[in-house]
Short mmCIF file of C-alpha atoms in Angstrom, two decimals:
data_model
loop_
_atom_site.label_atom_id
_atom_site.label_comp_id
_atom_site.label_asym_id
_atom_site.label_seq_id
_atom_site.Cartn_x
_atom_site.Cartn_y
_atom_site.Cartn_z
CA GLY J 729 -4.06 -16.40 -5.64
CA ALA J 730 -0.75 -15.37 -3.93
CA VAL J 731 -1.25 -14.50 -0.13
CA VAL J 732 0.74 -12.81 2.48
CA SER J 733 0.40 -13.69 6.24
CA GLN J 734 0.82 -10.53 8.53
CA HIS J 735 1.00 -11.48 12.29
CA PRO J 736 0.36 -10.63 14.57
CA SER J 737 -3.02 -8.35 13.44
CA ARG J 738 -2.84 -6.21 16.86
CA VAL J 739 -0.82 -5.93 19.50
CA ILE J 740 -0.71 -3.34 22.36
CA CYS J 741 2.37 -4.03 24.71
CA LYS J 742 4.50 -1.48 27.28
CA SER J 743 6.56 1.07 26.76
CA GLY J 744 10.34 -0.16 25.79
CA THR J 745 8.93 -3.59 24.85
CA SER J 746 10.60 -4.54 21.72
CA VAL J 747 7.81 -6.25 19.26
CA LYS J 748 8.30 -8.30 16.45
CA ILE J 749 6.17 -8.54 13.24
CA GLU J 750 5.98 -11.11 11.07
CA CYS J 751 5.28 -11.01 6.98
CA ARG J 752 5.43 -14.32 5.14
CA SER J 753 4.76 -15.71 1.63
CA LEU J 754 2.58 -18.21 1.38
CA ASP J 755 2.17 -19.59 -2.24
CA PHE J 756 5.22 -17.99 -3.62
CA GLN J 757 8.78 -17.05 -2.99
CA ALA J 758 9.52 -13.40 -2.47
CA THR J 759 12.66 -12.06 -3.32
CA THR J 760 12.12 -8.60 -2.10
CA MET J 761 9.67 -7.51 0.61
CA PHE J 762 8.36 -4.23 1.87
CA TRP J 763 7.44 -2.65 4.73
CA TYR J 764 5.44 0.59 5.00
CA ARG J 765 4.13 2.56 7.85
CA GLN J 766 0.43 4.47 7.82
CA PHE J 767 -0.40 6.92 10.79
CA PRO J 768 -4.18 8.03 10.91
CA LYS J 769 -5.77 9.36 7.69
CA GLN J 770 -2.20 9.49 5.90
CA SER J 771 -0.58 7.60 3.40
CA LEU J 772 1.28 4.48 3.51
CA MET J 773 5.04 5.41 3.56
CA LEU J 774 7.72 2.53 2.70
CA MET J 775 9.81 2.13 5.21
CA ALA J 776 12.22 -0.41 3.97
CA THR J 777 12.83 -2.90 1.04
CA SER J 778 13.80 -6.34 2.44
CA ASN J 779 15.86 -8.57 0.08
CA GLU J 780 16.41 -12.23 0.95
CA GLY J 781 20.05 -12.93 2.38
CA SER J 782 20.96 -9.19 2.44
CA LYS J 783 20.93 -6.05 4.31
CA ALA J 784 17.25 -4.03 4.57
CA THR J 785 17.62 -0.36 2.53
CA TYR J 786 16.43 1.76 4.21
CA GLU J 787 14.31 4.69 3.41
CA GLN J 788 15.58 8.74 4.81
CA GLY J 789 14.60 9.35 7.70
CA VAL J 790 13.65 5.63 8.99
CA GLU J 791 15.79 4.75 12.24
CA LYS J 792 17.86 1.36 11.08
CA ASP J 793 18.24 0.62 15.07
CA LYS J 794 14.80 1.23 15.96
CA PHE J 795 13.32 -0.80 12.96
CA LEU J 796 15.52 -4.04 12.45
CA ILE J 797 14.34 -5.86 9.64
CA ASN J 798 15.64 -9.49 8.72
CA HIS J 799 14.74 -11.24 5.64
CA ALA J 800 15.88 -14.80 6.34
CA SER J 801 14.52 -17.05 3.79
CA LEU J 802 12.00 -16.25 0.36
CA THR J 803 9.22 -16.78 2.23
CA LEU J 804 9.85 -14.62 5.37
CA SER J 805 10.66 -10.87 6.74
CA THR J 806 10.29 -9.84 10.17
CA LEU J 807 10.55 -6.33 11.11
CA THR J 808 11.53 -5.56 15.17
CA VAL J 809 10.72 -2.48 16.58
CA THR J 810 13.01 -2.20 19.26
CA SER J 811 12.47 -0.68 22.84
CA ALA J 812 8.94 0.86 21.64
CA HIS J 813 7.94 3.93 22.50
CA PRO J 814 3.97 5.72 22.11
CA GLU J 815 5.49 7.79 18.98
CA ASP J 816 5.97 4.27 17.47
CA SER J 817 2.09 3.36 17.83
CA SER J 818 1.09 2.85 14.19
CA PHE J 819 -0.46 0.34 11.39
CA TYR J 820 2.19 -1.24 10.12
CA ILE J 821 2.06 -3.57 6.48
CA CYS J 822 4.22 -5.37 4.56
CA SER J 823 3.98 -6.50 1.00
CA ALA J 824 5.81 -9.07 -0.97
CA LEU J 825 6.88 -8.58 -4.70
CA GLU J 826 6.92 -12.12 -7.03
CA GLY J 827 8.60 -11.94 -9.86
CA ASN J 828 7.15 -8.96 -12.37
CA GLN J 829 3.63 -9.26 -10.48
CA PRO J 830 2.31 -6.21 -8.47
CA GLN J 831 3.24 -6.42 -4.89
CA HIS J 832 1.00 -8.38 -2.41
CA PHE J 833 -0.22 -6.79 1.01
CA GLY J 834 -0.82 -8.48 3.98
CA ASP J 835 -3.18 -7.28 6.06
CA GLY J 836 -1.65 -5.73 8.63
CA THR J 837 -0.73 -4.88 12.18
CA ARG J 838 -1.69 -2.39 14.28
CA LEU J 839 0.72 -1.46 16.86
CA SER J 840 -0.20 0.23 19.99
CA ILE J 841 2.34 1.46 22.52
CA LEU J 842 1.08 2.05 26.24
CA GLY N 365 11.29 13.19 -4.77
CA ASP N 366 8.18 11.29 -6.19
CA SER N 367 4.40 12.30 -4.76
CA VAL N 368 0.93 11.16 -5.41
CA THR N 369 -1.87 13.37 -4.82
CA GLN N 370 -5.83 12.75 -4.54
CA MET N 371 -8.89 14.15 -3.76
CA GLU N 372 -9.71 13.84 -0.11
CA GLY N 373 -12.97 11.96 1.23
CA PRO N 374 -15.13 10.41 2.44
CA VAL N 375 -16.67 10.53 -1.20
CA THR N 376 -20.51 9.85 -0.42
CA LEU N 377 -22.84 8.51 -3.91
CA SER N 378 -25.78 6.73 -4.48
CA GLU N 379 -25.61 3.33 -5.97
CA GLU N 380 -25.77 3.94 -9.54
CA ALA N 381 -23.85 6.30 -9.64
CA PHE N 382 -21.02 7.62 -11.96
CA LEU N 383 -17.60 7.58 -9.73
CA THR N 384 -14.65 10.26 -10.27
CA ILE N 385 -11.83 9.50 -8.28
CA ASN N 386 -8.69 12.27 -9.06
CA CYS N 387 -5.37 11.50 -8.37
CA THR N 388 -2.06 13.23 -9.80
CA TYR N 389 1.32 12.54 -9.57
CA THR N 390 5.02 13.84 -9.55
CA ALA N 391 7.70 11.69 -10.53
CA THR N 392 10.59 11.86 -12.29
CA GLY N 393 11.60 9.35 -15.60
CA TYR N 394 7.91 6.95 -16.51
CA PRO N 395 6.39 5.68 -13.01
CA SER N 396 3.98 2.72 -13.01
CA LEU N 397 1.09 3.65 -12.04
CA PHE N 398 -1.75 1.14 -9.48
CA TRP N 399 -4.99 1.89 -7.95
CA TYR N 400 -5.46 -0.65 -4.90
CA VAL N 401 -8.63 -0.91 -2.89
CA GLN N 402 -8.61 -1.74 0.72
CA TYR N 403 -12.68 -3.45 1.88
CA PRO N 404 -13.45 -3.06 6.08
CA GLY N 405 -11.30 -5.63 7.84
CA GLU N 406 -9.13 -6.51 4.65
CA GLY N 407 -5.69 -5.78 3.70
CA LEU N 408 -4.93 -4.20 0.39
CA GLN N 409 -5.76 -5.59 -3.01
CA LEU N 410 -4.45 -4.87 -6.62
CA LEU N 411 -7.47 -2.83 -8.59
CA LEU N 412 -5.49 -2.08 -11.85
CA LYS N 413 -2.58 -0.73 -13.02
CA ALA N 414 -0.87 0.79 -15.82
CA THR N 415 2.73 0.54 -17.14
CA LYS N 416 2.91 3.03 -19.85
CA ALA N 417 1.54 6.42 -21.57
CA ASP N 418 -2.15 5.91 -22.20
CA ASP N 419 -2.49 2.63 -21.39
CA LYS N 420 -5.96 2.01 -19.58
CA GLY N 421 -5.86 -0.33 -16.86
CA SER N 422 -9.33 -2.07 -15.77
CA ASN N 423 -11.18 -4.04 -13.63
CA LYS N 424 -14.09 -4.91 -12.09
CA GLY N 425 -16.20 -2.00 -14.32
CA PHE N 426 -13.18 0.29 -12.76
CA GLU N 427 -11.12 2.11 -15.21
CA ALA N 428 -8.29 4.25 -15.12
CA THR N 429 -6.31 5.63 -17.48
CA TYR N 430 -2.21 7.15 -17.63
CA ARG N 431 -2.34 10.57 -19.11
CA LYS N 432 1.05 11.81 -19.08
CA GLU N 433 0.34 15.29 -20.45
CA THR N 434 -1.63 15.82 -17.33
CA THR N 435 0.34 13.46 -15.26
CA SER N 436 -2.63 11.45 -14.25
CA PHE N 437 -4.83 8.74 -13.53
CA HIS N 438 -8.33 9.21 -12.35
CA LEU N 439 -10.24 6.33 -11.02
CA GLU N 440 -13.72 6.43 -13.04
CA LYS N 441 -16.66 3.72 -12.92
CA GLY N 442 -20.09 3.98 -14.73
CA SER N 443 -22.25 2.87 -12.32
CA VAL N 444 -20.92 1.82 -8.24
CA GLN N 445 -22.59 -0.70 -6.20
CA VAL N 446 -22.83 -0.62 -2.41
CA SER N 447 -20.42 -3.93 -2.38
CA ASP N 448 -17.84 -0.53 -3.79
CA SER N 449 -17.44 0.95 -0.64
CA ALA N 450 -13.85 0.90 0.25
CA VAL N 451 -10.95 3.19 0.58
CA TYR N 452 -9.42 3.62 -2.62
CA PHE N 453 -5.27 4.13 -2.58
CA CYS N 454 -3.35 5.67 -5.94
CA ALA N 455 -0.40 5.15 -6.15
CA LEU N 456 3.16 4.69 -8.37
CA SER N 457 6.29 2.96 -8.96
CA GLY N 458 9.53 4.53 -9.98
CA ARG N 459 10.78 1.52 -11.42
CA GLY N 460 8.48 0.20 -14.21
CA GLY N 461 6.11 -2.99 -12.78
CA GLY N 462 6.01 -1.92 -9.16
CA ALA N 463 9.49 -3.55 -8.78
CA ASP N 464 10.18 -0.92 -5.95
CA GLY N 465 9.04 0.43 -3.45
CA LEU N 466 5.38 1.92 -3.94
CA THR N 467 4.56 5.65 -2.94
CA PHE N 468 0.78 5.99 -2.33
CA GLY N 469 -1.45 8.94 -2.44
CA LYS N 470 -3.57 9.40 1.20
CA GLY N 471 -6.27 7.19 0.29
CA THR N 472 -10.11 8.26 -0.37
CA HIS N 473 -13.03 6.73 1.64
CA LEU N 474 -16.09 5.80 -0.95
CA ILE N 475 -19.25 5.39 0.68
CA ILE N 476 -22.12 4.20 -1.44
CA GLN N 477 -25.51 4.35 -0.22
CA PRO N 478 -28.51 2.28 -1.11
#
């Protein structure tokens, strides 16, 4: 079946560092990918919708300059957390849309900022 | 805006017990409804879905019926197994079919004891 690969699965870095997370659809073309954030014991919150070849659409309250999203091809979207600080520590999950099928999710990235 | 409320966990049951996980939603229009499951150490997987009122989604012995009158989509299984232990997320898509970002509940941790 369809698979979405997310990398890295875990990253620990110092405050002020920029961190890039990749989301790849392995066996299908995804015109739309989504990025979610999950705080402990909370639900997944949609951060942004990423469409191939165009600017991402961000949800209210999500800083565009903090969370840079690039969707340069039909199989790859990246989320870059710029100048990360401890409050950015969270679990980030991507999903990819294949035609009219429900979203396929990656395994998530645990980001810890020291 | 849209919201999903599901029962807090953890829910602990014995093997072969009957399972119900309640889910209610608030949305404008006619959303599609989903149940996702996250097994330990894995990403979210679609368990079942329903796209219109009175539809019943089913998979792996789990069922949920889209009840517009009560704005509910409760998950049920007649006889649970230890392998059903996981976190279950109820979600909705404001546009039909899940073509936009999903709104999730907080998740219910299910523990099945032998």
